[in-house]
Structures are given as structure tokens and as C-alpha cells.
Amino acid sequence: MADLYLALLHHPVYDKTGRVVTTAVTNLDVHDMARVSRTFGVRAFYVCTPVDTLRRLVARILRHWERGPGATYNATRREALALVRLAPELDAAIAEIEGETGQLPRLVATSARGGPGRRSFGALRARLEAPGPPELLVFGTGWGLADEVMERVDDVLEPILGVGPYNHLSVRAAAAIVLDRLRNGR
Amino acid sequence: MADLYLALLHHPVYDKTGRVVTTAVTNLDVHDMARVSRTFGVRAFYVCTPVDTLRRLVARILRHWERGPGATYNATRREALALVRLAPELDAAIAEIEGETGQLPRLVATSARGGPGRRSFGALRARLEAPGPPELLVFGTGWGLADEVMERVDDVLEPILGVGPYNHLSVRAAAAIVLDRLRNGR
């Protein structure tokens, strides 16, 4: 079984006008994606932001649930948040994963947009079930991952399709569906 | 095709000690579950709370995105929130669905807990793909739907299982996975 990691990038991502920006960290993204990670056997979930203050803020929230008043208030939240790691950028997460596993992770970007050569959920699921290098699933905030990320990844996962043309899920919902599909088949 | 409706109940639900309580409405629940509803062909999404002030607050948020400054700022959000309806309790939603479709909806509760006679995702998916009465999927906030709701529904959907014993997803993540499974197979 290959190790699975998750990363949520707050930079470089697009805003609605197509400009590359840094988004703010959303508290519920951290909680929801940590719970999804714990549920579906993700080894660690990287919250990546270049903004020191925001990393410190998230670190404080994590401390609250790990050792502060939250630790006894809600154990399932503590268990989930124990998977969260902070990184200034994608490369820092990659380096840490390489240090931990001894191998560079394969980078798999997610996108709401289709395109040529998208990797199917079935193909990635099969890869995860076989021995191999760690896989790092990369999610973007805002209006999605900037081209500079899309161009350097090894794979782009196929988009989640609904019943019509509308495909504007929150990143929290998209991450839940992607992990469920990768672990529970389809 | 049977019509599919969604309801999110803020009462009666349990708190962590097993007491029946009324939870506050979480803004991101409304947004995320509206987007999931739009993506997966849900006819309407009922936010149910007995607290008048909270229904008025959500109504104001909806107006902001429908006709206020938000309408031109983010069209995909407006499209999703157009599916949101407010109700003081489950029965009000049921009555409105009956008025709209001419039939009482079948009530399908969701729960993180297993139990006897749970309806499988496959069985409910098949029902949705055939002609039949409308189906109303009921989600609880807090620590889940109170027994008085569980006892009156027609079906309880099987829980979402991960790779281990941990099954504490946010209601936002659970709704995303449930709808994806009901529309996209498994």
C-alpha cells in the first residue's frame, strides 16, 4: 500500500479574475479535511500558506485541540487534527514526505476542470493499493491551483462530475468525495 | 426519476452528552450543501430550525447572494443558494414537498451509526432512478438526529465507512459523499 498525503494550497492559486493570489486559511477547511483524512487513512494533511501569521494562527488552533481545553472537550476532533501539518509551500511538504518515507512523493493535482490525460479515480486507486512511492494529492483554494503548480505535477485527477454542467463544489466537499472514491471504489 | 430533496435539521438533535438540543445554523453548511445539491440534481435543500432569528439571518444571507451585492460578485454561489428553503421543522418541509409534487415524500434519515435494516446506497440509488414518490434525505447537525426523528422515517441509510473505525465526518463532508454515491454509483 502506497502512503497517501494531502495538501491544501493557499498559494499560488487563482482568484475569480484569474490573478495569482494568496487566500486566507479557512478554519473549517482544516477541520473538515482533517476529519476526511482520518476517516480515509491519509498519513498527513499539509496546510500550506506562505503567510507566517496564518501558520501561527492554525498552530494555535491545533494546540487548543491537542493539549488545551479542546483536548478533553472533543476527542474525535483531536484525533483528526493530529494529522495536520503546516508548511509555507508545497516544496516544504514534499521535502518532509521525502524525509519521512525515503522517497519523493508523486504529485497528483485535483481540478474541477477536465483536460487531456486526466488520471481516472480507478487508476489512482489501483496505484494506492499497490506498493509504490508515496502519493501527494494537491487541492487548491480560491478559484483553483495556478498553472505553475499544474505544470509540475505528475498527474491531474479527473474532475468530479455531477448530473449537469454545474461543478462548483467547495474544496471541503471535493476532498471528501475524492477520498471516498479513492478508498471505497468506483 | 424520483425527485430528491435534502433537509438539514438543527432540532431535534443530540449534543455530545446525549441531550436533545437546538444547534446554531452554520453559514458554511448552507453554502456547501447548496453547492452539493446543485451539483447532484437535488430539487430543494431545506434548512430547518425552530429559531426565528436564525431563519431570518439565513434569509438575509440568501437575499445578499440573490439580489444584493453578491448576485453579481459570484454567480455560481447564487445558482446554488437558489435551492435553499427555510423551514421551522421537518414537518413544514414535508408539507411543502407534498404541495409541490402531490405526494408525501419518503423520509430517509442519515446516520454515522450502523444498525439493523439500514438501506444500502445501491438500493436508494435504484429507487431514485425509477419513477416513484419524492425522497427526502434528512441530515442532522450536532451529534446526530434524535430518536424521535429516527423512529418516524421510512428508511435509514447505511453509514459511510472509511478504512478504520474512525467515522466522524462533518455533515458537509457526509452530504457530499452521500450525494456522490447516490448519483455516481457504488
PDB file of C-alpha atoms in Angstrom, chain A residues 16 26 28-29 31-32 34-36 38-42 72-77 79-80 143 160-164 166-170 172-174 176-177 180-181 183-186, chain B residues 16 26 28-29 31-32 34-36 38-42 72-77 79-80 143 160-164 166-170 172-174 176-177 180-181 183-186:
ATOM      1  CA  LYS A  16     -12.027  34.909  -9.799  1.00  0.00           C
ATOM      2  CA  THR A  26     -10.442  28.913   6.407  1.00  0.00           C
ATOM      3  CA  LEU A  28     -13.430  24.785   8.626  1.00  0.00           C
ATOM      4  CA  ASP A  29     -11.214  23.626   5.750  1.00  0.00           C
ATOM      5  CA  HIS A  31     -11.252  20.692  10.465  1.00  0.00           C
ATOM      6  CA  ASP A  32     -13.210  19.069   7.630  1.00  0.00           C
ATOM      7  CA  ALA A  34      -8.536  16.612   8.781  1.00  0.00           C
ATOM      8  CA  ARG A  35     -11.620  14.503   9.576  1.00  0.00           C
ATOM      9  CA  VAL A  36     -11.789  13.258   5.998  1.00  0.00           C
ATOM     10  CA  ARG A  38      -8.521  10.477   9.403  1.00  0.00           C
ATOM     11  CA  THR A  39     -11.547   8.628   8.022  1.00  0.00           C
ATOM     12  CA  PHE A  40      -9.858   7.564   4.819  1.00  0.00           C
ATOM     13  CA  GLY A  41      -6.388   6.676   6.008  1.00  0.00           C
ATOM     14  CA  VAL A  42      -4.371   9.699   4.915  1.00  0.00           C
ATOM     15  CA  THR A  72     -10.850  16.794  26.659  1.00  0.00           C
ATOM     16  CA  TYR A  73     -13.839  18.568  25.095  1.00  0.00           C
ATOM     17  CA  ASN A  74     -13.783  16.693  21.793  1.00  0.00           C
ATOM     18  CA  ALA A  75     -11.549  13.660  21.341  1.00  0.00           C
ATOM     19  CA  THR A  76     -12.590  12.905  17.738  1.00  0.00           C
ATOM     20  CA  ARG A  77     -11.536  16.392  16.734  1.00  0.00           C
ATOM     21  CA  GLU A  79      -7.622  12.627  16.672  1.00  0.00           C
ATOM     22  CA  ALA A  80      -8.316  14.219  13.290  1.00  0.00           C
ATOM     23  CA  TRP A 143     -10.506  29.546  -8.000  1.00  0.00           C
ATOM     24  CA  ILE A 160     -15.914  15.222 -10.161  1.00  0.00           C
ATOM     25  CA  LEU A 161     -18.958  15.330 -12.391  1.00  0.00           C
ATOM     26  CA  GLY A 162     -22.483  15.861 -11.151  1.00  0.00           C
ATOM     27  CA  VAL A 163     -25.709  15.359 -13.069  1.00  0.00           C
ATOM     28  CA  GLY A 164     -25.403  18.546 -15.136  1.00  0.00           C
ATOM     29  CA  TYR A 166     -22.645  22.732 -12.631  1.00  0.00           C
ATOM     30  CA  ASN A 167     -19.333  21.824 -10.976  1.00  0.00           C
ATOM     31  CA  HIS A 168     -18.608  24.325  -8.253  1.00  0.00           C
ATOM     32  CA  LEU A 169     -18.127  22.288  -5.107  1.00  0.00           C
ATOM     33  CA  SER A 170     -16.346  23.683  -2.078  1.00  0.00           C
ATOM     34  CA  ARG A 172     -14.136  20.615   1.562  1.00  0.00           C
ATOM     35  CA  ALA A 173     -16.825  18.734  -0.369  1.00  0.00           C
ATOM     36  CA  ALA A 174     -14.469  17.894  -3.235  1.00  0.00           C
ATOM     37  CA  ALA A 176     -14.500  14.298   0.846  1.00  0.00           C
ATOM     38  CA  ILE A 177     -15.708  12.856  -2.461  1.00  0.00           C
ATOM     39  CA  ASP A 180     -14.249   8.308  -0.645  1.00  0.00           C
ATOM     40  CA  ARG A 181     -13.798   7.371  -4.309  1.00  0.00           C
ATOM     41  CA  ARG A 183     -10.788   4.275  -0.859  1.00  0.00           C
ATOM     42  CA  ASN A 184     -14.257   2.894  -1.468  1.00  0.00           C
ATOM     43  CA  GLY A 185     -14.132   2.215  -5.163  1.00  0.00           C
ATOM     44  CA  ARG A 186     -15.685   3.422  -8.432  1.00  0.00           C
TER      45      ARG A 186
ATOM     46  CA  LYS B  16     -22.280  15.298  22.952  1.00  0.00           C
ATOM     47  CA  THR B  26     -23.511  27.236  10.426  1.00  0.00           C
ATOM     48  CA  LEU B  28     -20.789  27.129   5.577  1.00  0.00           C
ATOM     49  CA  ASP B  29     -23.256  24.244   5.954  1.00  0.00           C
ATOM     50  CA  HIS B  31     -23.213  27.140   1.225  1.00  0.00           C
ATOM     51  CA  ASP B  32     -21.570  23.725   0.949  1.00  0.00           C
ATOM     52  CA  ALA B  34     -26.379  24.080  -1.511  1.00  0.00           C
ATOM     53  CA  ARG B  35     -23.458  23.568  -3.901  1.00  0.00           C
ATOM     54  CA  VAL B  36     -23.592  19.819  -3.433  1.00  0.00           C
ATOM     55  CA  ARG B  38     -26.906  21.910  -7.268  1.00  0.00           C
ATOM     56  CA  THR B  39     -24.132  19.600  -8.447  1.00  0.00           C
ATOM     57  CA  PHE B  40     -26.075  16.400  -7.873  1.00  0.00           C
ATOM     58  CA  GLY B  41     -29.564  17.392  -9.021  1.00  0.00           C
ATOM     59  CA  VAL B  42     -31.348  17.941  -5.708  1.00  0.00           C
ATOM     60  CA  THR B  72     -23.032  39.912  -9.471  1.00  0.00           C
ATOM     61  CA  TYR B  73     -19.991  39.037  -7.354  1.00  0.00           C
ATOM     62  CA  ASN B  74     -20.401  35.257  -7.540  1.00  0.00           C
ATOM     63  CA  ALA B  75     -22.924  33.715  -9.932  1.00  0.00           C
ATOM     64  CA  THR B  76     -22.161  30.084  -9.064  1.00  0.00           C
ATOM     65  CA  ARG B  77     -22.944  30.800  -5.432  1.00  0.00           C
ATOM     66  CA  GLU B  79     -27.188  29.435  -8.542  1.00  0.00           C
ATOM     67  CA  ALA B  80     -26.551  27.061  -5.653  1.00  0.00           C
ATOM     68  CA  TRP B 143     -24.192  14.652  17.464  1.00  0.00           C
ATOM     69  CA  ILE B 160     -20.206   5.895   5.355  1.00  0.00           C
ATOM     70  CA  LEU B 161     -17.277   3.687   6.284  1.00  0.00           C
ATOM     71  CA  GLY B 162     -13.671   4.707   5.994  1.00  0.00           C
ATOM     72  CA  VAL B 163     -10.618   2.486   6.229  1.00  0.00           C
ATOM     73  CA  GLY B 164     -10.758   2.096  10.031  1.00  0.00           C
ATOM     74  CA  TYR B 166     -12.975   6.434  12.785  1.00  0.00           C
ATOM     75  CA  ASN B 167     -16.258   7.795  11.386  1.00  0.00           C
ATOM     76  CA  HIS B 168     -16.617  11.396  12.461  1.00  0.00           C
ATOM     77  CA  LEU B 169     -17.096  13.345   9.261  1.00  0.00           C
ATOM     78  CA  SER B 170     -18.573  16.825   9.242  1.00  0.00           C
ATOM     79  CA  ARG B 172     -20.845  18.898   4.998  1.00  0.00           C
ATOM     80  CA  ALA B 173     -18.442  16.120   4.040  1.00  0.00           C
ATOM     81  CA  ALA B 174     -21.021  13.402   4.697  1.00  0.00           C
ATOM     82  CA  ALA B 176     -21.096  15.440  -0.337  1.00  0.00           C
ATOM     83  CA  ILE B 177     -20.185  11.739  -0.205  1.00  0.00           C
ATOM     84  CA  ASP B 180     -21.958  11.464  -4.998  1.00  0.00           C
ATOM     85  CA  ARG B 181     -22.684   7.828  -4.162  1.00  0.00           C
ATOM     86  CA  ARG B 183     -25.760   9.811  -8.304  1.00  0.00           C
ATOM     87  CA  ASN B 184     -22.469   8.327  -9.449  1.00  0.00           C
ATOM     88  CA  GLY B 185     -22.810   4.747  -8.380  1.00  0.00           C
ATOM     89  CA  ARG B 186     -21.412   2.250  -5.887  1.00  0.00           C
TER      90      ARG B 186
END
